[in-house]
mmCIF file of C-alpha atoms in Angstrom:
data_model
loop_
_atom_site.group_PDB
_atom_site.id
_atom_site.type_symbol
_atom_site.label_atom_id
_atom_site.label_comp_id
_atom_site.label_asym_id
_atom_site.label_seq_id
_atom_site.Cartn_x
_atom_site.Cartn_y
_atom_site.Cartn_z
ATOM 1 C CA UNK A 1 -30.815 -62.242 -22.464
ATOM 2 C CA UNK A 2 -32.566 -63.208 -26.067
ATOM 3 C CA UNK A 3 -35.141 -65.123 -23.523
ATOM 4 C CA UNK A 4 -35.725 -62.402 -21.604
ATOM 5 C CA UNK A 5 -36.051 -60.044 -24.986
ATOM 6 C CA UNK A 6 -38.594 -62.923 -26.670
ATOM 7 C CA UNK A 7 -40.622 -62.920 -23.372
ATOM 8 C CA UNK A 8 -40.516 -58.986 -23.256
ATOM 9 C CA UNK A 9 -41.802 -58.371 -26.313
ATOM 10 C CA UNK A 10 -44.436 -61.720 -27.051
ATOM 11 C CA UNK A 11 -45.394 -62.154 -23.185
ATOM 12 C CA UNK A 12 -44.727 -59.346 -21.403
ATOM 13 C CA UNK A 13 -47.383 -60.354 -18.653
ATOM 14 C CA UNK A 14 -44.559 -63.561 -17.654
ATOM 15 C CA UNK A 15 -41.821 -61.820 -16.324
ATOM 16 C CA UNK A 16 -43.252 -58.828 -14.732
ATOM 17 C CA UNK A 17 -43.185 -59.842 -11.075
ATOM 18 C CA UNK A 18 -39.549 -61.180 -12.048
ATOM 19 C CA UNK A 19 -38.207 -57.892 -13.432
ATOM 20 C CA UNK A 20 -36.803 -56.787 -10.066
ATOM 21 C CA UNK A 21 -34.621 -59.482 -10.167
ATOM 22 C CA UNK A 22 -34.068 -59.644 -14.018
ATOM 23 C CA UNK A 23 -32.484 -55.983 -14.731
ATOM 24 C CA UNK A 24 -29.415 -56.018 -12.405
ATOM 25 C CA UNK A 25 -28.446 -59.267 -14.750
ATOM 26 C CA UNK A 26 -29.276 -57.876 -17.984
ATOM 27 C CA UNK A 27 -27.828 -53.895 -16.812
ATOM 28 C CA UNK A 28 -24.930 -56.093 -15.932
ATOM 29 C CA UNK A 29 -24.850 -57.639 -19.126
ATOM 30 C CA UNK A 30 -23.993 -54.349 -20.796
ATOM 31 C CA UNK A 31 -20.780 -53.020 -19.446
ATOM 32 C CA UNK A 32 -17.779 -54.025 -20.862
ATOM 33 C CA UNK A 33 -15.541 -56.457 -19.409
ATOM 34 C CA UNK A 34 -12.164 -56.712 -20.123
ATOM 35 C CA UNK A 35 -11.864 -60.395 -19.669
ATOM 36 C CA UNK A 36 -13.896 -60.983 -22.693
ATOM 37 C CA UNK A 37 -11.613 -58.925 -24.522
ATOM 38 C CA UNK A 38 -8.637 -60.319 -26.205
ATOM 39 C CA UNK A 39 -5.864 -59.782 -28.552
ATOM 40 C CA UNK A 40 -4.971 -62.427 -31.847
ATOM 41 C CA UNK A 41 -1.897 -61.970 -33.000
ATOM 42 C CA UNK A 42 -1.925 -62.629 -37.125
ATOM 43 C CA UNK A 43 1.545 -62.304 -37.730
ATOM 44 C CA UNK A 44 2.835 -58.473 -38.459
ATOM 45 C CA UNK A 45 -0.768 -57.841 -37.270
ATOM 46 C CA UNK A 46 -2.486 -57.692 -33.869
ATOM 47 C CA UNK A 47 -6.441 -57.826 -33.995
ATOM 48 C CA UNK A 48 -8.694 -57.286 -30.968
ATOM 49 C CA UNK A 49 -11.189 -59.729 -30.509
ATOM 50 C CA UNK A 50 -14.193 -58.102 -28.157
ATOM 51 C CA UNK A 51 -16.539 -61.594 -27.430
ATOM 52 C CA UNK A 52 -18.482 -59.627 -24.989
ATOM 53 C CA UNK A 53 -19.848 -57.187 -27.876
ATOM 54 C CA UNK A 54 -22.810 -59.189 -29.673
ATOM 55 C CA UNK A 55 -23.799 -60.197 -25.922
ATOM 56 C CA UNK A 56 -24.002 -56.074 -25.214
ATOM 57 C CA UNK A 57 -25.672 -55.337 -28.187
ATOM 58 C CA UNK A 58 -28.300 -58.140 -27.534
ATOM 59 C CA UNK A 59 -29.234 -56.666 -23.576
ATOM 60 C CA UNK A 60 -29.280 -52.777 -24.579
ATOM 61 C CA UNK A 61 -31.545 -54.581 -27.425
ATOM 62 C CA UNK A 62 -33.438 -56.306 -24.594
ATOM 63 C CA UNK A 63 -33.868 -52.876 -22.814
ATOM 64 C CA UNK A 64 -35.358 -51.538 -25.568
ATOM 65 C CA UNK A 65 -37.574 -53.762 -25.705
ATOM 66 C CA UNK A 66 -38.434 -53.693 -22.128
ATOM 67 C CA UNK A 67 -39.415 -49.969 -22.714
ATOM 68 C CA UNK A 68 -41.838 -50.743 -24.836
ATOM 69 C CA UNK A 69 -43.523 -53.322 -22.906
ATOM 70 C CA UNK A 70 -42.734 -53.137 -19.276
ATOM 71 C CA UNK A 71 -41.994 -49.556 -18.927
ATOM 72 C CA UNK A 72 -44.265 -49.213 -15.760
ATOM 73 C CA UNK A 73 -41.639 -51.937 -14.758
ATOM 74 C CA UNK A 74 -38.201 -50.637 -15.647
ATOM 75 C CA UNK A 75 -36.992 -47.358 -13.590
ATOM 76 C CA UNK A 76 -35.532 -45.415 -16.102
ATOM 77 C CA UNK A 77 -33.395 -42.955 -13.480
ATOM 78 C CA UNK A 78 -31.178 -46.269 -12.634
ATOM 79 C CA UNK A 79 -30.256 -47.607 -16.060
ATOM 80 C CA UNK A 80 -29.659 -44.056 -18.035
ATOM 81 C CA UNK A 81 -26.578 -42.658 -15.979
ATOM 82 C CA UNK A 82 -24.315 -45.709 -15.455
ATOM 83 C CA UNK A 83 -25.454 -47.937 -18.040
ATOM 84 C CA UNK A 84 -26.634 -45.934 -21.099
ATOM 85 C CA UNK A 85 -23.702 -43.791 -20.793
ATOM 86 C CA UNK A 86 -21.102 -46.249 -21.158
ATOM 87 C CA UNK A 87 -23.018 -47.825 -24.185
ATOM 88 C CA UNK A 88 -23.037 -44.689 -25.762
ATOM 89 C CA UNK A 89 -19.330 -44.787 -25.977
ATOM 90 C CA UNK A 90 -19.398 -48.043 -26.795
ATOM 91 C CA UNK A 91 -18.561 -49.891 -30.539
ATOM 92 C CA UNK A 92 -21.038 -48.844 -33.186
ATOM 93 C CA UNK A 93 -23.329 -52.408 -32.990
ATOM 94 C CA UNK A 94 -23.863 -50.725 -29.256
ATOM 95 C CA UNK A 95 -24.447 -47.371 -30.372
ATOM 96 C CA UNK A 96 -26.728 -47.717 -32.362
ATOM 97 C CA UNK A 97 -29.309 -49.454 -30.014
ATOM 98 C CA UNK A 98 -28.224 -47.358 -27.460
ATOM 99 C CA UNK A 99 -29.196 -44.154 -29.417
ATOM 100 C CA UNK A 100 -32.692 -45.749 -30.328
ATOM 101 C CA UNK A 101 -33.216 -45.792 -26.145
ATOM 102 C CA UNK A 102 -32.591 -42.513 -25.760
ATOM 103 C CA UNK A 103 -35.231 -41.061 -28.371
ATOM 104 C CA UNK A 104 -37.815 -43.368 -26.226
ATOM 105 C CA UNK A 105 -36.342 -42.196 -23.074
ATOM 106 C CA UNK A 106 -36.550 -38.408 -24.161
ATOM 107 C CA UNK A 107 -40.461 -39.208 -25.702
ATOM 108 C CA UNK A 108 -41.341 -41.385 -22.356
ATOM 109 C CA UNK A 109 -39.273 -40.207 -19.593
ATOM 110 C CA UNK A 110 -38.484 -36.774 -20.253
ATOM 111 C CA UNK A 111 -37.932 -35.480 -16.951
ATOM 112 C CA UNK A 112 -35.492 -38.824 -16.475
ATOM 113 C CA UNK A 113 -33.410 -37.881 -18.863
ATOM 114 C CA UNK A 114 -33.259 -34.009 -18.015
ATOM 115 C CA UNK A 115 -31.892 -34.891 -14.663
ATOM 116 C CA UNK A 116 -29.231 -36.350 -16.698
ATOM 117 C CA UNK A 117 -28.666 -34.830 -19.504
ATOM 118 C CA UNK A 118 -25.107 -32.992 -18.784
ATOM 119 C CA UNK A 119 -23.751 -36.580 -18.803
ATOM 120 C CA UNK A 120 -25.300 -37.625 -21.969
ATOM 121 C CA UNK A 121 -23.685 -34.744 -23.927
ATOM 122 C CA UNK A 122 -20.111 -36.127 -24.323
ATOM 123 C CA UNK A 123 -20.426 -39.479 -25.543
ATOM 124 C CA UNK A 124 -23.293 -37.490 -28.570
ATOM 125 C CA UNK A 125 -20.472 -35.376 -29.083
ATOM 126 C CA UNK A 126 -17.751 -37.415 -29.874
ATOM 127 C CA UNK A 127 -19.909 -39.690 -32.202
ATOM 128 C CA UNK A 128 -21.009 -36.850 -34.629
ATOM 129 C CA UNK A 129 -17.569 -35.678 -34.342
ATOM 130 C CA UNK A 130 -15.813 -38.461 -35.298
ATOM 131 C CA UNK A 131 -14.301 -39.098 -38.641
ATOM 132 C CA UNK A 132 -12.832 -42.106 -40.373
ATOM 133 C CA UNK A 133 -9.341 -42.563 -41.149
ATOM 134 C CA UNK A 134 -8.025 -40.989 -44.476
ATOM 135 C CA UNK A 135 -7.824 -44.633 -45.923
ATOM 136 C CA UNK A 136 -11.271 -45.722 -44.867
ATOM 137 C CA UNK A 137 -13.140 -48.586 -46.800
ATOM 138 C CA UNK A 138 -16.532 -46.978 -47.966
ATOM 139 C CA UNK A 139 -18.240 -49.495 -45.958
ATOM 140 C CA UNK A 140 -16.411 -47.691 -42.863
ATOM 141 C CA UNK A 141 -17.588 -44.133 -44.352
ATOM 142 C CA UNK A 142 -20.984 -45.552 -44.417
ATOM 143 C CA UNK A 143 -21.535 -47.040 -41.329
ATOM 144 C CA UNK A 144 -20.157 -43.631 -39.435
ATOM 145 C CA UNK A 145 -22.806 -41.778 -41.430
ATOM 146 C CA UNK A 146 -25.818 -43.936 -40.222
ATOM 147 C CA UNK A 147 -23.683 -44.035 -36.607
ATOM 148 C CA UNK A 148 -24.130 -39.733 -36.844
ATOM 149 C CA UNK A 149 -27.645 -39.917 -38.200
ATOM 150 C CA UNK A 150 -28.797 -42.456 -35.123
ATOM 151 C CA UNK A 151 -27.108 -39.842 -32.452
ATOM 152 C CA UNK A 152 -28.588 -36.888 -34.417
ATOM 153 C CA UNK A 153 -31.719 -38.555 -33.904
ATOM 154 C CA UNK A 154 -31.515 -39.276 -30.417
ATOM 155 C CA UNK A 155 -30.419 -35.068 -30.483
ATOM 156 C CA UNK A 156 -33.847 -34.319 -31.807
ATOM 157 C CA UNK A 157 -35.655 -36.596 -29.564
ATOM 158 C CA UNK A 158 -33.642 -34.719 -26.726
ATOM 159 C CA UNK A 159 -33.888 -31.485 -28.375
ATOM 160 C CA UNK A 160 -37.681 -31.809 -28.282
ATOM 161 C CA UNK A 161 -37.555 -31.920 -24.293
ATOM 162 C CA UNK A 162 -39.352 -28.555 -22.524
ATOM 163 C CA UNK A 163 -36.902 -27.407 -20.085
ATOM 164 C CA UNK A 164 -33.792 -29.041 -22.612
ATOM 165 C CA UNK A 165 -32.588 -25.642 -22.759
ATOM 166 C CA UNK A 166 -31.366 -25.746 -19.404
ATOM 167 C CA UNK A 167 -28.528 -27.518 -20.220
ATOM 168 C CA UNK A 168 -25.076 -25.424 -21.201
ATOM 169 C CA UNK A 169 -24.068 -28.626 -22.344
ATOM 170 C CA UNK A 170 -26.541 -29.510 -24.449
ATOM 171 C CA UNK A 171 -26.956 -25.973 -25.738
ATOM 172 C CA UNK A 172 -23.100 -25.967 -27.097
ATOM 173 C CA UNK A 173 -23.874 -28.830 -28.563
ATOM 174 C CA UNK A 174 -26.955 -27.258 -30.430
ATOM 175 C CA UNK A 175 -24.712 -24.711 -31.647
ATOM 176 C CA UNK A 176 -22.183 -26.604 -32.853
ATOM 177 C CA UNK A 177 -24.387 -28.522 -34.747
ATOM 178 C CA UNK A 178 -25.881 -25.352 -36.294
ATOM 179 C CA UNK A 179 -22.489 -24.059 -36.965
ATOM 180 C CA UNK A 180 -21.604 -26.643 -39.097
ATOM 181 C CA UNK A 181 -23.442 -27.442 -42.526
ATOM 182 C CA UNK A 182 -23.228 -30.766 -42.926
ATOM 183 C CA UNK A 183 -24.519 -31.758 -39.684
ATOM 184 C CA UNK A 184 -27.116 -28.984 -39.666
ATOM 185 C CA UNK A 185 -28.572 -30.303 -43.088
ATOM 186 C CA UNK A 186 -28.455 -34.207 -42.000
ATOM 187 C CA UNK A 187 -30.340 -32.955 -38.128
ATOM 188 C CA UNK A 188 -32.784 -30.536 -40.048
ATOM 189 C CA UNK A 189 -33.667 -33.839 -42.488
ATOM 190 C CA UNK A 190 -33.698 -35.807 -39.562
ATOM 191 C CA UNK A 191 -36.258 -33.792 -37.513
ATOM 192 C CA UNK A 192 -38.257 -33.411 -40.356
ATOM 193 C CA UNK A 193 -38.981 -36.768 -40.680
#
């Protein structure tokens, strides 16, 4: 995968005519799989380990890439619904990439993601909804606040979409945003940028 990323985005011309091949192996590179996911115990304590994570980061990474260089390549229609979904409600090191190809989606693809869109609301939804526990470390609050900046991003990008009105979805999730005045101050910063 970090091959595939160096070549994508130092010699894109290389692995062109071996893209058709490449993306089933990298898309499949960023679902979870359970069998990389394990539990330590540490005592009273039970951590979950997940060692597939910094391997899912580094292929939605590698797709991003990909969209800037080999776009004419990549079909977008096949990677958003499946793939882009589930790494939008993945851990925040996922998220976070994964929100990044969305705003180049919405700028590049637009009608790509409007065929979609429906299915992209939920996972948006839940992220600038979420809140951290009462007894959250402030590097917790923090990263949740760049974790709902990133998806209100990606909102704008989607937002800025002719025809993203079409979606009920999406539209209840414009209002909602609008409703409330934290989020509406932190999206009306953010699409002012």
């Amino acid at each position: 995968v970090l091959a595939l990323s160096t070549f994508a985005h130092n010699k894109p011309n290389l692995i062109k005519g071996l893209l058709p091949d490449l993306l089933p192996l990298l898309y499949d590179q960023t679902i979870v799989k359970q069998e990389l996911i394990r539990t330590v115990d540490l005592g009273p304590f039970k951590h979950i380990v997940d060692d597939g994570l910094e391997l899912r980061k580094a292929a939605f990474e590698c797709v991003d890439t990909l969209l800037d260089s080999c776009l004419d390549q990549v079909n977008p229609s096949s990677f958003i619904v499946p793939y882009l979904k589930s790494g939008l409600d993945d851990h925040y090191d996922v998220k976070m990439p994964c929100h990044l190809i969305l705003s180049k989606l919405a700028d590049k693809c637009p009608a790509a993601v409007l065929a979609v869109l429906d299915s992209l609301v939920d996972p948006l939804q839940k992220t600038i909804n979420f809140k951290p526990k009462q007894d959250a470390v402030k590097q917790e609050v923090d990263r949740n606040e760049d974790m709902i900046r990133s998806a209100l991003r990606a909102i704008a990008s989607l937002n800025r979409i002719s025809g993203g009105d079409c979606s009920v979805k999406f539209k209840n999730l414009m209002n909602e945003i609008s409703k409330s005045q934290t989020l509406w101050e932190k999206y009306y910063s953010i699409r002012n940028e």
